[in-house]
Amino acid sequence: MGFHHSVKIGQNLHCYLWTGQGNNCNTTLLSHVLRGERPHMLVDPGHDRNELGEPCFDSLAQAIAKDGFKIEDIGLVVCTHSHPDHFEAVDALVDRGALLALSHEEYEFLQGQGKMFYSVFSAHLPRAKPYFYLNEGELDLGSGNKLNIKVLLTPGHSPGSICLYLEDEKILLSGDVIFSSSVGRTDFPGGDTSQLCQSIERLSQLDLEYIVPGHNTEAGNIIFGKDDIKENFRMVKLFFSDG
């Protein structure tokens, strides 16, 4: 039995929403955006297995296969941050030939305070190291890339958290910065409420039609439509300000 629900947005973006009982993140596959034998890019692979023993990565691979893709054809893994529920399964992809991209700030955090997450949650600490660091600005995927993807440095939930903005499609992959009617936690080591509020204010200025968050909430999952997105930002800023 799988624990991911597949939702397609546009031509190239496939969202895998986590539906299990335990903790795990949503994952996004951007298909056919890279040159070469491994043309797909994956954002946030999630856990190997979570605290309830649910086979998160196997479920993801199964869901991706149902959509006609292969795990082995993923050439790049981008992680919004290094918490285990987004990052633990990265070795399973890198061992199959994928390259890893993470912000420098987040990798430095992972080498220090971030390690405690893996011991506290009894998670596997990945061996993989970034092939390149994610910097603010355009994500260069090489010539022939069909998508205009911007990396936004959005600290607060974690010191090096990033979001991905698909400007032409008006899609935001928001990681754990903002959810439907909620925000990412700041009580973990490296969290900063003031920084998170600044990051959310910045995201609220974008021209958006879809927000794909890192986790579902009781209020929902993908937020779509300018009006609903605007209202979500308004409500979040009202109830989750740092003042």
Short mmCIF file of C-alpha atoms in Angstrom, two decimals:
data_model
loop_
_atom_site.label_atom_id
_atom_site.label_comp_id
_atom_site.label_asym_id
_atom_site.label_seq_id
_atom_site.Cartn_x
_atom_site.Cartn_y
_atom_site.Cartn_z
CA MET A 1 0.00 0.00 0.00
CA GLY A 2 1.35 3.42 -0.95
CA PHE A 3 1.35 6.49 1.23
CA HIS A 4 1.66 9.15 -1.47
CA HIS A 5 -1.09 10.85 -3.44
CA SER A 6 0.01 12.09 -6.85
CA VAL A 7 -1.12 15.49 -8.15
CA LYS A 8 0.09 16.95 -11.44
CA ILE A 9 0.41 20.69 -11.94
CA GLY A 10 1.13 21.83 -15.47
CA GLN A 11 3.24 19.80 -17.86
CA ASN A 12 6.32 19.00 -15.83
CA LEU A 13 5.50 19.18 -12.14
CA HIS A 14 4.30 16.13 -10.22
CA CYS A 15 3.49 16.51 -6.51
CA TYR A 16 3.56 13.48 -4.20
CA LEU A 17 1.55 14.41 -1.13
CA TRP A 18 2.25 12.33 1.97
CA THR A 19 -0.85 10.55 3.32
CA GLY A 20 0.64 8.23 5.95
CA GLN A 21 0.00 8.35 9.68
CA GLY A 22 3.55 9.25 10.68
CA ASN A 23 5.70 12.21 9.76
CA ASN A 24 7.13 12.70 6.27
CA CYS A 25 7.30 15.52 3.76
CA ASN A 26 5.63 16.12 0.43
CA THR A 27 7.90 15.52 -2.56
CA THR A 28 7.93 17.13 -6.00
CA LEU A 29 9.26 15.71 -9.26
CA LEU A 30 10.08 18.05 -12.15
CA SER A 31 10.17 15.81 -15.18
CA HIS A 32 12.37 16.20 -18.26
CA VAL A 33 14.13 19.38 -17.12
CA LEU A 34 17.72 18.08 -17.36
CA ARG A 35 19.81 16.97 -20.29
CA GLY A 36 21.27 13.48 -20.44
CA GLU A 37 20.21 10.03 -19.32
CA ARG A 38 18.75 11.21 -16.02
CA PRO A 39 16.39 14.02 -17.03
CA HIS A 40 14.33 14.44 -13.85
CA MET A 41 14.81 16.64 -10.80
CA LEU A 42 13.37 15.73 -7.39
CA VAL A 43 12.74 18.11 -4.49
CA ASP A 44 12.82 16.74 -0.91
CA PRO A 45 12.98 12.91 -0.97
CA GLY A 46 11.77 12.61 2.64
CA HIS A 47 12.41 9.83 5.15
CA ASP A 48 13.68 6.32 4.46
CA ARG A 49 11.30 5.08 7.15
CA ASN A 50 9.54 7.31 9.64
CA GLU A 51 8.92 6.97 13.38
CA LEU A 52 6.06 4.53 12.75
CA GLY A 53 8.15 2.35 10.47
CA GLU A 54 6.23 3.38 7.36
CA PRO A 55 8.36 2.76 4.22
CA CYS A 56 8.38 6.38 3.03
CA PHE A 57 10.98 6.11 0.27
CA ASP A 58 9.62 2.82 -1.09
CA SER A 59 6.17 4.40 -1.21
CA LEU A 60 7.57 7.40 -3.09
CA ALA A 61 9.35 5.18 -5.61
CA GLN A 62 6.12 3.25 -6.14
CA ALA A 63 4.11 6.44 -6.69
CA ILE A 64 6.69 7.81 -9.12
CA ALA A 65 6.66 4.52 -11.05
CA LYS A 66 2.85 4.67 -11.36
CA ASP A 67 3.30 8.01 -13.11
CA GLY A 68 5.67 6.42 -15.61
CA PHE A 69 9.00 7.58 -14.15
CA LYS A 70 11.96 5.73 -12.65
CA ILE A 71 13.92 6.60 -9.53
CA GLU A 72 17.06 5.73 -11.50
CA ASP A 73 16.27 8.52 -13.98
CA ILE A 74 16.49 11.28 -11.36
CA GLY A 75 19.62 13.31 -12.07
CA LEU A 76 19.36 16.03 -9.45
CA VAL A 77 18.01 16.11 -5.89
CA VAL A 78 17.29 19.54 -4.43
CA CYS A 79 16.55 19.75 -0.72
CA THR A 80 14.78 22.72 0.83
CA HIS A 81 16.54 21.96 4.12
CA SER A 82 18.29 19.15 5.95
CA HIS A 83 15.77 17.96 8.55
CA PRO A 84 15.37 14.14 8.40
CA ASP A 85 11.77 14.20 7.18
CA HIS A 86 12.96 16.00 4.02
CA PHE A 87 16.53 14.80 3.65
CA GLU A 88 17.11 11.33 5.12
CA ALA A 89 16.43 9.38 1.90
CA VAL A 90 18.87 11.43 -0.19
CA ASP A 91 21.48 8.64 -0.11
CA ALA A 92 19.06 6.30 -1.87
CA LEU A 93 19.07 8.68 -4.84
CA VAL A 94 22.73 9.71 -4.78
CA ASP A 95 23.74 6.04 -4.66
CA ARG A 96 21.77 5.61 -7.90
CA GLY A 97 23.69 8.41 -9.61
CA ALA A 98 21.79 11.58 -8.74
CA LEU A 99 23.58 14.79 -7.73
CA LEU A 100 22.66 16.67 -4.56
CA ALA A 101 22.07 20.42 -4.21
CA LEU A 102 21.61 22.17 -0.86
CA SER A 103 22.28 25.68 0.36
CA HIS A 104 25.72 26.26 1.88
CA GLU A 105 24.13 27.65 5.05
CA GLU A 106 22.08 24.48 5.43
CA TYR A 107 25.01 22.15 4.86
CA GLU A 108 27.03 24.00 7.50
CA PHE A 109 24.08 23.67 9.87
CA LEU A 110 23.86 19.95 9.13
CA GLN A 111 27.50 19.48 10.09
CA GLY A 112 26.85 21.07 13.50
CA GLN A 113 23.55 21.55 15.29
CA GLY A 114 21.59 19.74 12.61
CA LYS A 115 23.17 16.40 13.45
CA MET A 116 21.20 16.21 16.69
CA PHE A 117 17.97 15.82 14.72
CA TYR A 118 19.17 12.50 13.44
CA SER A 119 20.07 11.14 16.86
CA VAL A 120 16.94 12.52 18.54
CA PHE A 121 14.66 11.01 15.91
CA SER A 122 16.77 7.85 15.45
CA ALA A 123 17.11 8.72 11.77
CA HIS A 124 19.85 7.73 9.35
CA LEU A 125 22.36 10.58 8.84
CA PRO A 126 23.03 10.71 5.07
CA ARG A 127 26.57 10.34 3.77
CA ALA A 128 25.90 12.40 0.63
CA LYS A 129 27.57 15.76 0.17
CA PRO A 130 26.29 18.54 -2.09
CA TYR A 131 27.60 18.45 -5.66
CA PHE A 132 26.88 22.19 -5.70
CA TYR A 133 25.40 24.75 -3.34
CA LEU A 134 22.11 26.51 -3.92
CA ASN A 135 22.55 30.28 -4.08
CA GLU A 136 19.98 33.04 -4.28
CA GLY A 137 18.87 33.56 -7.87
CA GLU A 138 18.30 31.50 -10.98
CA LEU A 139 18.81 27.75 -10.75
CA ASP A 140 20.89 26.96 -13.84
CA LEU A 141 19.94 23.52 -15.12
CA GLY A 142 21.85 23.85 -18.35
CA SER A 143 20.92 24.74 -21.90
CA GLY A 144 17.56 23.54 -23.09
CA ASN A 145 15.96 23.83 -19.66
CA LYS A 146 12.26 24.56 -20.05
CA LEU A 147 11.62 26.03 -16.63
CA ASN A 148 12.53 29.39 -15.15
CA ILE A 149 13.35 28.34 -11.56
CA LYS A 150 14.54 30.77 -8.93
CA VAL A 151 16.13 29.82 -5.61
CA LEU A 152 14.96 31.97 -2.71
CA LEU A 153 16.91 31.87 0.56
CA THR A 154 14.21 31.83 3.22
CA PRO A 155 15.68 31.13 6.69
CA GLY A 156 13.68 30.85 9.87
CA HIS A 157 12.51 27.25 10.11
CA SER A 158 16.13 26.27 9.52
CA PRO A 159 19.15 28.53 8.96
CA GLY A 160 19.59 27.61 5.29
CA SER A 161 16.04 26.85 4.20
CA ILE A 162 15.24 27.62 0.56
CA CYS A 163 12.10 27.84 -1.55
CA LEU A 164 11.85 27.30 -5.30
CA TYR A 165 9.85 29.75 -7.40
CA LEU A 166 8.78 28.68 -10.87
CA GLU A 167 8.18 32.20 -12.09
CA ASP A 168 6.54 31.49 -15.46
CA GLU A 169 4.14 28.92 -13.97
CA LYS A 170 3.64 31.03 -10.81
CA ILE A 171 4.32 28.00 -8.59
CA LEU A 172 6.09 28.15 -5.23
CA LEU A 173 7.61 25.05 -3.62
CA SER A 174 7.64 26.44 -0.09
CA GLY A 175 9.33 23.70 1.92
CA ASP A 176 8.63 24.23 5.61
CA VAL A 177 8.38 28.02 5.44
CA ILE A 178 4.63 28.24 4.93
CA PHE A 179 1.77 25.73 4.86
CA SER A 180 -1.96 25.89 4.43
CA SER A 181 -3.02 28.06 7.40
CA SER A 182 0.24 27.45 9.25
CA VAL A 183 4.01 27.98 9.25
CA GLY A 184 7.14 25.96 9.92
CA ARG A 185 8.24 25.47 13.50
CA THR A 186 11.00 27.65 14.93
CA ASP A 187 11.55 25.84 18.25
CA PHE A 188 14.09 23.43 16.76
CA PRO A 189 17.81 24.30 16.99
CA GLY A 190 18.58 26.85 14.30
CA GLY A 191 15.02 28.16 14.18
CA ASP A 192 14.37 31.90 14.28
CA THR A 193 10.85 33.35 14.43
CA SER A 194 11.89 36.81 13.28
CA GLN A 195 13.70 35.42 10.24
CA LEU A 196 10.75 33.18 9.41
CA CYS A 197 8.35 36.14 9.48
CA GLN A 198 10.67 38.08 7.17
CA SER A 199 10.83 35.12 4.79
CA ILE A 200 7.04 34.80 4.77
CA GLU A 201 6.66 38.53 4.09
CA ARG A 202 9.01 38.17 1.15
CA LEU A 203 7.11 35.20 -0.28
CA SER A 204 3.82 37.04 0.06
CA GLN A 205 5.02 39.58 -2.53
CA LEU A 206 5.40 36.95 -5.28
CA ASP A 207 2.97 36.52 -8.15
CA LEU A 208 1.55 33.06 -7.37
CA GLU A 209 -1.12 30.68 -8.56
CA TYR A 210 0.05 27.62 -6.56
CA ILE A 211 1.85 27.00 -3.28
CA VAL A 212 3.07 23.44 -2.79
CA PRO A 213 4.03 23.17 0.91
CA GLY A 214 6.42 20.72 2.51
CA HIS A 215 3.65 19.22 4.65
CA ASN A 216 -0.12 18.94 4.67
CA THR A 217 -2.12 20.40 7.54
CA GLU A 218 -5.65 19.83 8.78
CA ALA A 219 -6.61 22.89 6.73
CA GLY A 220 -5.32 21.38 3.48
CA ASN A 221 -2.31 20.86 1.27
CA ILE A 222 -1.71 22.62 -2.08
CA ILE A 223 -3.02 26.18 -2.07
CA PHE A 224 -4.18 27.40 -5.47
CA GLY A 225 -5.70 30.56 -6.85
CA LYS A 226 -4.48 34.09 -6.22
CA ASP A 227 -7.30 34.93 -3.82
CA ASP A 228 -6.84 31.86 -1.62
CA ILE A 229 -3.08 32.37 -1.57
CA LYS A 230 -3.47 36.02 -0.61
CA GLU A 231 -5.89 35.08 2.17
CA ASN A 232 -3.54 32.37 3.43
CA PHE A 233 -0.69 34.87 3.71
CA ARG A 234 -2.96 37.37 5.44
CA MET A 235 -4.12 34.82 8.00
CA VAL A 236 -0.64 33.44 8.62
CA LYS A 237 0.83 36.90 9.16
CA LEU A 238 -2.03 37.76 11.52
CA PHE A 239 -1.70 34.71 13.76
CA PHE A 240 1.99 33.82 13.47
CA SER A 241 3.77 37.16 13.70
CA ASP A 242 6.86 37.55 15.87
CA GLY A 243 5.47 40.52 17.71
#
